[in-house]
Short mmCIF file of C-alpha atoms in Angstrom, two decimals:
data_model
loop_
_atom_site.label_atom_id
_atom_site.label_comp_id
_atom_site.label_asym_id
_atom_site.label_seq_id
_atom_site.Cartn_x
_atom_site.Cartn_y
_atom_site.Cartn_z
CA UNK A 1 17.79 17.79 17.81
CA UNK A 2 15.11 17.55 15.25
CA UNK A 3 14.28 20.78 15.23
CA UNK A 4 17.54 21.28 13.35
CA UNK A 5 17.11 21.49 9.93
CA UNK A 6 20.47 19.14 9.82
CA UNK A 7 18.86 16.46 11.54
CA UNK A 8 15.84 14.76 9.80
CA UNK A 9 12.41 14.78 11.54
CA UNK A 10 11.59 11.97 13.44
CA UNK A 11 8.82 11.23 10.78
CA UNK A 12 11.31 10.57 7.86
CA UNK A 13 13.37 8.20 10.25
CA UNK A 14 10.07 6.08 10.41
CA UNK A 15 10.13 5.66 6.85
CA UNK A 16 13.81 4.43 6.73
CA UNK A 17 12.98 2.15 9.87
CA UNK A 18 9.89 0.82 8.08
CA UNK A 19 11.53 0.00 4.89
CA UNK A 20 14.40 -1.92 6.77
CA UNK A 21 11.98 -3.60 8.66
CA UNK A 22 10.09 -4.92 5.67
CA UNK A 23 13.51 -5.88 3.85
CA UNK A 24 14.67 -8.04 6.94
CA UNK A 25 11.29 -9.85 6.85
CA UNK A 26 11.25 -10.43 3.47
CA UNK A 27 15.12 -12.16 3.95
CA UNK A 28 13.68 -13.64 7.25
CA UNK A 29 16.14 -11.88 9.58
CA UNK A 30 15.15 -11.07 12.54
CA UNK A 31 16.91 -8.09 13.43
CA UNK A 32 20.56 -6.19 12.33
CA UNK A 33 23.01 -4.67 14.00
CA UNK A 34 24.64 -1.77 12.10
CA UNK A 35 28.23 -0.51 12.65
CA UNK A 36 29.33 1.25 9.72
CA UNK A 37 28.87 5.21 9.85
CA UNK A 38 27.32 5.85 6.47
CA UNK A 39 24.54 3.59 7.76
CA UNK A 40 24.20 4.61 10.54
CA UNK A 41 24.06 8.06 9.61
CA UNK A 42 21.10 6.81 7.59
CA UNK A 43 19.44 5.27 10.48
CA UNK A 44 19.80 7.97 13.12
CA UNK A 45 20.71 11.29 11.45
CA UNK A 46 23.96 11.45 13.44
CA UNK A 47 27.30 9.92 13.07
CA UNK A 48 28.49 7.74 16.08
CA UNK A 49 30.62 5.07 17.99
CA UNK A 50 28.97 2.20 18.18
CA UNK A 51 25.98 -0.05 16.81
CA UNK A 52 22.37 0.77 16.17
CA UNK A 53 20.38 -2.66 16.86
CA UNK A 54 17.19 -3.03 15.04
CA UNK A 55 14.67 -5.37 14.84
CA UNK A 56 11.79 -6.31 12.59
CA UNK A 57 9.09 -5.11 15.33
CA UNK A 58 10.59 -2.08 17.29
CA UNK A 59 12.33 1.12 16.64
CA UNK A 60 16.16 1.06 16.75
CA UNK A 61 18.18 1.28 19.66
CA UNK A 62 21.57 3.56 19.92
CA UNK A 63 24.54 1.92 21.87
CA UNK A 64 27.06 4.26 21.53
CA UNK A 65 30.52 3.87 23.15
CA UNK A 66 31.24 7.60 21.58
CA UNK A 67 30.91 10.61 21.75
CA UNK A 68 30.91 10.16 26.23
CA UNK A 69 27.91 11.59 27.86
CA UNK A 70 25.60 11.45 24.52
CA UNK A 71 22.16 12.68 25.64
CA UNK A 72 19.37 11.11 23.27
CA UNK A 73 16.29 9.45 24.22
CA UNK A 74 17.32 6.03 21.71
CA UNK A 75 20.93 6.11 22.89
CA UNK A 76 22.25 3.34 25.65
CA UNK A 77 25.92 4.11 26.62
CA UNK A 78 28.22 0.57 26.47
CA UNK A 79 31.68 0.05 26.88
CA UNK A 80 32.13 -2.97 24.69
CA UNK A 81 30.11 -5.04 21.89
CA UNK A 82 29.61 -7.64 24.70
CA UNK A 83 27.34 -5.79 26.84
CA UNK A 84 24.51 -5.45 24.41
CA UNK A 85 23.44 -9.01 24.87
CA UNK A 86 22.81 -8.34 28.77
CA UNK A 87 21.13 -4.55 27.57
CA UNK A 88 18.26 -6.39 25.73
CA UNK A 89 17.65 -9.02 28.14
CA UNK A 90 16.85 -6.10 30.85
CA UNK A 91 14.57 -4.67 27.92
CA UNK A 92 12.96 -8.60 27.54
CA UNK A 93 14.11 -8.68 24.28
CA UNK A 94 15.35 -12.51 22.96
CA UNK A 95 18.61 -12.74 20.93
CA UNK A 96 17.84 -13.06 17.16
CA UNK A 97 18.48 -16.70 15.61
CA UNK A 98 19.06 -14.95 12.17
CA UNK A 99 21.01 -11.56 12.48
CA UNK A 100 22.18 -9.37 9.95
CA UNK A 101 25.32 -8.10 9.94
CA UNK A 102 27.72 -5.47 7.27
CA UNK A 103 29.93 -8.11 5.69
CA UNK A 104 30.65 -6.01 2.89
CA UNK A 105 31.87 -2.83 5.25
CA UNK A 106 33.33 -4.18 8.37
CA UNK A 107 36.39 -6.31 8.62
CA UNK A 108 36.33 -9.55 9.31
CA UNK A 109 37.66 -9.67 12.73
CA UNK A 110 34.40 -7.79 13.53
CA UNK A 111 32.06 -10.00 12.19
CA UNK A 112 33.59 -12.66 13.95
CA UNK A 113 33.62 -10.71 17.24
CA UNK A 114 30.03 -9.97 16.80
CA UNK A 115 29.10 -13.38 15.46
CA UNK A 116 30.49 -14.48 18.94
CA UNK A 117 28.76 -11.74 21.06
CA UNK A 118 24.76 -13.20 19.46
CA UNK A 119 25.71 -16.58 18.50
CA UNK A 120 22.59 -16.84 16.36
CA UNK A 121 22.01 -19.65 14.31
CA UNK A 122 22.33 -18.05 11.06
CA UNK A 123 24.24 -14.66 10.07
CA UNK A 124 23.37 -12.73 6.98
CA UNK A 125 25.40 -9.87 4.95
CA UNK A 126 22.82 -7.33 5.74
CA UNK A 127 24.80 -4.47 3.37
CA UNK A 128 22.93 -5.25 0.28
CA UNK A 129 19.95 -4.86 1.52
CA UNK A 130 20.70 -1.53 3.16
CA UNK A 131 21.88 -0.59 -0.15
CA UNK A 132 18.93 -1.34 -2.12
CA UNK A 133 16.45 0.14 0.90
CA UNK A 134 18.78 3.26 0.69
CA UNK A 135 18.30 3.25 -2.93
CA UNK A 136 14.88 5.12 -3.16
CA UNK A 137 15.13 8.67 -1.46
CA UNK A 138 12.68 9.85 1.56
CA UNK A 139 10.99 13.48 1.23
CA UNK A 140 13.82 14.61 3.46
CA UNK A 141 16.83 13.23 1.97
CA UNK A 142 15.50 14.89 -1.47
CA UNK A 143 15.37 18.46 0.12
CA UNK A 144 18.63 17.83 0.56
CA UNK A 145 20.02 17.16 -2.56
CA UNK A 146 18.30 20.00 -3.28
CA UNK A 147 20.11 22.02 -1.09
CA UNK A 148 23.63 20.83 -2.13
CA UNK A 149 22.21 20.95 -6.08
CA UNK A 150 21.82 24.64 -5.62
CA UNK A 151 24.75 25.24 -4.07
CA UNK A 152 27.08 23.21 -6.64
CA UNK A 153 25.67 25.74 -8.92
CA UNK A 154 26.85 28.58 -7.58
CA UNK A 155 30.23 27.58 -7.10
CA UNK A 156 30.83 26.46 -10.57
CA UNK A 157 29.44 29.91 -11.90
CA UNK A 158 32.49 31.23 -10.36
CA UNK A 159 34.95 29.03 -11.81
CA UNK A 160 36.02 31.12 -14.91
CA UNK A 161 36.64 34.07 -12.59
CA UNK A 162 39.50 31.51 -10.75
CA UNK A 163 42.02 30.80 -13.68
CA UNK A 164 45.07 32.77 -14.72
CA UNK A 165 47.59 32.05 -17.57
CA UNK A 166 49.97 29.53 -16.58
CA UNK A 167 48.21 27.61 -13.88
CA UNK A 168 48.23 24.22 -13.13
CA UNK A 169 45.54 21.92 -12.62
CA UNK A 170 45.81 21.41 -8.92
CA UNK A 171 45.79 25.49 -8.70
CA UNK A 172 42.66 25.97 -10.34
CA UNK A 173 41.66 22.29 -8.19
CA UNK A 174 42.26 24.38 -5.22
CA UNK A 175 40.63 27.27 -5.98
CA UNK A 176 37.52 26.06 -6.20
CA UNK A 177 37.85 23.96 -3.61
CA UNK A 178 38.77 27.36 -1.60
CA UNK A 179 35.04 28.60 -2.83
CA UNK A 180 33.15 25.12 -2.04
CA UNK A 181 34.24 25.15 1.29
CA UNK A 182 34.20 28.54 2.07
CA UNK A 183 30.47 28.21 1.55
CA UNK A 184 29.36 25.14 3.46
CA UNK A 185 30.94 22.14 1.17
CA UNK A 186 31.65 19.33 3.75
CA UNK A 187 34.72 18.06 1.95
CA UNK A 188 34.59 14.64 2.80
CA UNK A 189 33.53 12.70 -0.41
CA UNK A 190 32.21 8.98 0.46
CA UNK A 191 32.58 6.15 -1.63
CA UNK A 192 31.78 2.34 -1.16
CA UNK A 193 34.01 0.09 -1.81
CA UNK A 194 37.97 -0.18 -2.06
CA UNK A 195 40.09 1.68 -3.54
CA UNK A 196 38.18 4.71 -3.86
CA UNK A 197 39.68 7.34 -2.21
CA UNK A 198 39.42 11.09 -3.62
CA UNK A 199 39.02 14.38 -2.39
CA UNK A 200 36.14 16.34 -3.53
CA UNK A 201 36.53 15.01 -6.85
CA UNK A 202 38.65 15.47 -9.50
CA UNK A 203 39.76 18.40 -12.47
CA UNK A 204 41.06 16.47 -15.55
CA UNK A 205 42.91 18.50 -18.69
CA UNK A 206 44.85 17.32 -21.66
CA UNK A 207 46.63 14.08 -21.98
CA UNK A 208 46.21 13.00 -18.14
CA UNK A 209 42.31 12.81 -18.50
CA UNK A 210 43.85 9.74 -20.65
CA UNK A 211 45.77 8.40 -17.83
CA UNK A 212 44.41 5.03 -16.33
CA UNK A 213 43.20 4.63 -12.44
CA UNK A 214 43.14 1.77 -10.64
CA UNK A 215 40.26 3.52 -9.04
CA UNK A 216 36.51 2.62 -10.36
CA UNK A 217 35.44 5.55 -11.13
CA UNK A 218 34.54 7.03 -14.26
CA UNK A 219 37.59 8.68 -15.85
CA UNK A 220 41.28 8.49 -14.26
CA UNK A 221 44.12 10.37 -13.84
CA UNK A 222 47.25 10.01 -12.66
CA UNK A 223 46.92 12.17 -9.38
CA UNK A 224 49.87 14.08 -7.74
CA UNK A 225 51.52 10.59 -6.01
CA UNK A 226 51.01 7.15 -6.39
CA UNK A 227 49.63 6.82 -3.14
CA UNK A 228 47.02 8.39 -4.44
CA UNK A 229 46.81 7.82 -8.29
CA UNK A 230 43.70 9.83 -9.30
CA UNK A 231 42.57 12.83 -10.74
CA UNK A 232 45.02 16.53 -11.23
CA UNK A 233 48.64 15.84 -11.62
CA UNK A 234 50.25 19.35 -11.61
CA UNK A 235 49.86 20.02 -15.48
CA UNK A 236 49.82 23.22 -16.66
CA UNK A 237 46.86 24.14 -18.29
CA UNK A 238 47.20 25.44 -21.53
CA UNK A 239 45.79 26.82 -25.21
CA UNK A 240 43.55 24.14 -26.25
CA UNK A 241 43.30 22.27 -23.31
CA UNK A 242 39.82 21.02 -22.27
CA UNK A 243 39.25 21.57 -18.27
CA UNK A 244 36.16 18.91 -16.97
CA UNK A 245 35.51 19.78 -13.60
CA UNK A 246 34.10 17.09 -11.27
CA UNK A 247 33.77 18.42 -8.19
CA UNK A 248 31.19 16.75 -5.39
CA UNK A 249 27.81 18.77 -4.29
CA UNK A 250 28.18 17.90 -0.71
CA UNK A 251 26.65 21.11 1.25
CA UNK A 252 24.45 18.36 2.87
CA UNK A 253 25.49 14.54 3.83
CA UNK A 254 23.59 14.06 0.35
CA UNK A 255 25.87 14.23 -2.61
CA UNK A 256 25.30 16.26 -5.75
CA UNK A 257 27.48 15.16 -9.05
CA UNK A 258 27.79 17.49 -11.65
CA UNK A 259 30.64 17.95 -14.52
CA UNK A 260 30.88 20.53 -16.39
CA UNK A 261 33.73 21.49 -19.22
CA UNK A 262 35.53 24.61 -19.61
CA UNK A 263 38.21 25.28 -21.77
CA UNK A 264 41.69 27.29 -22.28
CA UNK A 265 40.86 29.05 -25.51
CA UNK A 266 39.09 27.25 -28.43
CA UNK A 267 39.20 22.86 -29.06
CA UNK A 268 38.98 21.40 -31.69
CA UNK A 269 35.61 20.90 -34.00
CA UNK A 270 35.87 17.41 -32.78
CA UNK A 271 35.71 18.25 -28.49
CA UNK A 272 32.72 20.71 -29.26
CA UNK A 273 31.10 17.43 -31.65
CA UNK A 274 31.72 15.27 -28.80
CA UNK A 275 30.59 17.65 -25.74
CA UNK A 276 27.18 18.02 -28.02
CA UNK A 277 27.14 14.53 -28.20
CA UNK A 278 26.90 14.67 -24.15
CA UNK A 279 24.50 16.86 -24.17
CA UNK A 280 22.11 14.97 -26.33
CA UNK A 281 22.31 12.11 -23.91
CA UNK A 282 21.32 14.24 -21.19
CA UNK A 283 18.69 15.26 -23.63
CA UNK A 284 17.58 11.91 -24.68
CA UNK A 285 17.49 10.74 -20.94
CA UNK A 286 15.16 13.57 -19.59
CA UNK A 287 13.15 12.74 -22.34
CA UNK A 288 12.28 9.32 -22.18
CA UNK A 289 12.89 7.88 -19.06
CA UNK A 290 10.47 6.91 -16.25
CA UNK A 291 9.60 4.64 -13.87
CA UNK A 292 9.75 1.29 -15.01
CA UNK A 293 13.07 2.41 -17.96
CA UNK A 294 15.78 -0.16 -17.46
CA UNK A 295 19.31 0.74 -16.50
CA UNK A 296 20.73 -1.76 -19.02
CA UNK A 297 18.69 0.50 -21.41
CA UNK A 298 20.16 3.53 -20.17
CA UNK A 299 23.31 2.25 -20.98
CA UNK A 300 23.11 0.46 -24.25
CA UNK A 301 21.37 3.07 -26.00
CA UNK A 302 24.16 5.46 -24.57
CA UNK A 303 26.83 3.35 -26.08
CA UNK A 304 25.02 3.14 -29.40
CA UNK A 305 24.55 7.53 -29.88
CA UNK A 306 28.78 7.59 -29.19
CA UNK A 307 29.57 4.56 -31.67
CA UNK A 308 26.73 6.18 -34.28
CA UNK A 309 28.54 9.40 -34.04
CA UNK A 310 31.85 8.03 -34.67
CA UNK A 311 33.08 8.29 -31.05
CA UNK A 312 32.98 4.88 -29.16
CA UNK A 313 36.74 4.75 -29.16
CA UNK A 314 36.80 7.77 -26.75
CA UNK A 315 33.39 7.15 -24.96
CA UNK A 316 34.39 6.97 -21.05
CA UNK A 317 37.79 6.81 -21.58
CA UNK A 318 40.45 5.73 -24.10
CA UNK A 319 43.05 3.35 -22.99
CA UNK A 320 40.44 1.86 -20.22
CA UNK A 321 36.93 2.75 -20.81
CA UNK A 322 34.11 2.78 -17.87
CA UNK A 323 31.64 0.02 -18.64
CA UNK A 324 28.58 2.37 -16.60
CA UNK A 325 27.13 5.85 -17.72
CA UNK A 326 25.34 6.83 -14.25
CA UNK A 327 25.19 5.35 -11.18
CA UNK A 328 23.11 6.32 -7.94
CA UNK A 329 24.30 8.90 -5.54
CA UNK A 330 23.25 9.98 -1.59
CA UNK A 331 25.02 9.88 1.35
CA UNK A 332 28.17 7.95 -0.79
CA UNK A 333 28.44 9.11 -4.33
CA UNK A 334 28.38 5.78 -6.30
CA UNK A 335 24.93 4.17 -4.52
CA UNK A 336 22.49 2.31 -6.78
CA UNK A 337 21.51 1.85 -9.01
CA UNK A 338 24.02 1.75 -11.69
CA UNK A 339 23.91 2.33 -15.73
CA UNK A 340 25.68 -0.41 -16.96
CA UNK A 341 24.97 -3.45 -19.58
CA UNK A 342 24.88 -6.10 -16.60
CA UNK A 343 21.91 -3.97 -14.20
CA UNK A 344 18.71 -6.09 -13.51
CA UNK A 345 17.39 -2.37 -11.97
CA UNK A 346 14.70 -0.77 -13.21
CA UNK A 347 14.20 3.15 -12.33
CA UNK A 348 11.89 3.58 -9.81
CA UNK A 349 10.59 6.82 -7.98
CA UNK A 350 12.48 8.35 -5.51
CA UNK A 351 15.86 7.45 -7.24
CA UNK A 352 18.60 9.53 -7.53
CA UNK A 353 21.07 9.58 -10.25
CA UNK A 354 24.21 10.81 -11.57
CA UNK A 355 24.26 10.23 -15.80
CA UNK A 356 28.04 11.65 -16.94
CA UNK A 357 28.59 9.72 -20.44
CA UNK A 358 31.93 11.95 -21.49
CA UNK A 359 34.67 11.49 -24.28
CA UNK A 360 38.63 11.26 -23.84
CA UNK A 361 39.78 13.40 -26.68
CA UNK A 362 44.03 12.56 -27.35
CA UNK A 363 46.06 15.92 -26.46
CA UNK A 364 42.90 17.99 -25.54
CA UNK A 365 41.49 16.54 -22.64
CA UNK A 366 38.15 14.86 -21.60
CA UNK A 367 34.49 16.93 -22.89
CA UNK A 368 31.02 15.89 -21.79
CA UNK A 369 28.56 16.78 -19.03
CA UNK A 370 27.01 15.13 -15.63
CA UNK A 371 23.77 15.89 -13.92
CA UNK A 372 22.64 14.35 -11.02
CA UNK A 373 18.40 13.41 -11.66
CA UNK A 374 15.35 12.72 -9.60
CA UNK A 375 13.20 10.24 -10.38
CA UNK A 376 9.48 11.49 -10.28
CA UNK A 377 6.36 9.39 -10.95
CA UNK A 378 6.29 11.23 -14.01
CA UNK A 379 9.76 10.87 -15.60
CA UNK A 380 12.96 12.97 -14.12
CA UNK A 381 14.03 16.14 -12.37
CA UNK A 382 16.69 17.44 -12.84
CA UNK A 383 18.30 18.62 -10.06
CA UNK A 384 22.07 20.01 -10.96
CA UNK A 385 20.67 23.05 -13.44
CA UNK A 386 23.82 24.89 -14.91
CA UNK A 387 24.67 26.30 -18.10
CA UNK A 388 25.99 22.95 -20.12
CA UNK A 389 27.80 24.50 -22.61
CA UNK A 390 31.56 24.37 -22.66
CA UNK A 391 32.61 27.89 -21.11
CA UNK A 392 36.18 29.52 -22.20
CA UNK A 393 38.25 30.20 -18.92
#
């Protein structure tokens, strides 16, 4: 399978296993049992129903329930997790005294069940440890971002051709989604945490950009239905509206995040000025950020720039303002680190993150850009390369 470029090579998986083993040792855990799809994929390059068991000493074992008949050298079929202890004993492996379980990602009942299966002296929440490990990308993961970024830009290039006078925001978004899916977008927008449902991203225009959402995204939007209150709400795209497109570049398992702003006709002078401030912030980030830069410092100077431009009241929203300006990306759209005033993280080589300073203007809509960046040994590399000025539809 590793010959298929959709699957990570063995050497890349070994880098991940080594990093997790080191983290297990640092946190005095003898093993971890992984059952969430995102972390199973990270450890194996596959999605399957079952568990990955990784100790501080050995390569992982893939205990799978589905798909039936899966043939993989590290895969062992099971009917239920209670089968695992006997299978470990057959391999001469003792049960761990301290095991890591994904307390932030599995249900309470599943957590209690898995505790009972292993009956350890101590069970520890391994989710924060895995998120920290996933924060630093491997060479193969970085290549997957490059693939997504290139196709992401190609899709955005066609957006003006889809616009027709009298269209609604959701009609334009449907055309963009069709283009992205036809060119290989996976479509699923994975996110960490509760109330983070969204499909392929959002398109915001006019007053809808000011609508607060219960979801923890940078901006809101009312959505089409109370059951999914985020994004486009069916408003007609009118002259003088900004159209902010924030669609996911998930052409591989690794998502690039890129926002660009379009317009129906001309916008106000304030809109173009605010958009330029967002571009200036991205330029400052490129020119100053390097390994060791504080994520909190990035947020703080972004807020200061907005306030100095007289735009603090519309920075990252109006009625509800997001308190972050960037976030890690990867298999999930909201990975570590987070650019917020409370962050303790420093930039490190191998991090990939999105930076999204945005402004929301009454009646006009949202303006600004978002780019995905790779932290290198010498600074930043912009992965999402596409024109940043407001483009008229």
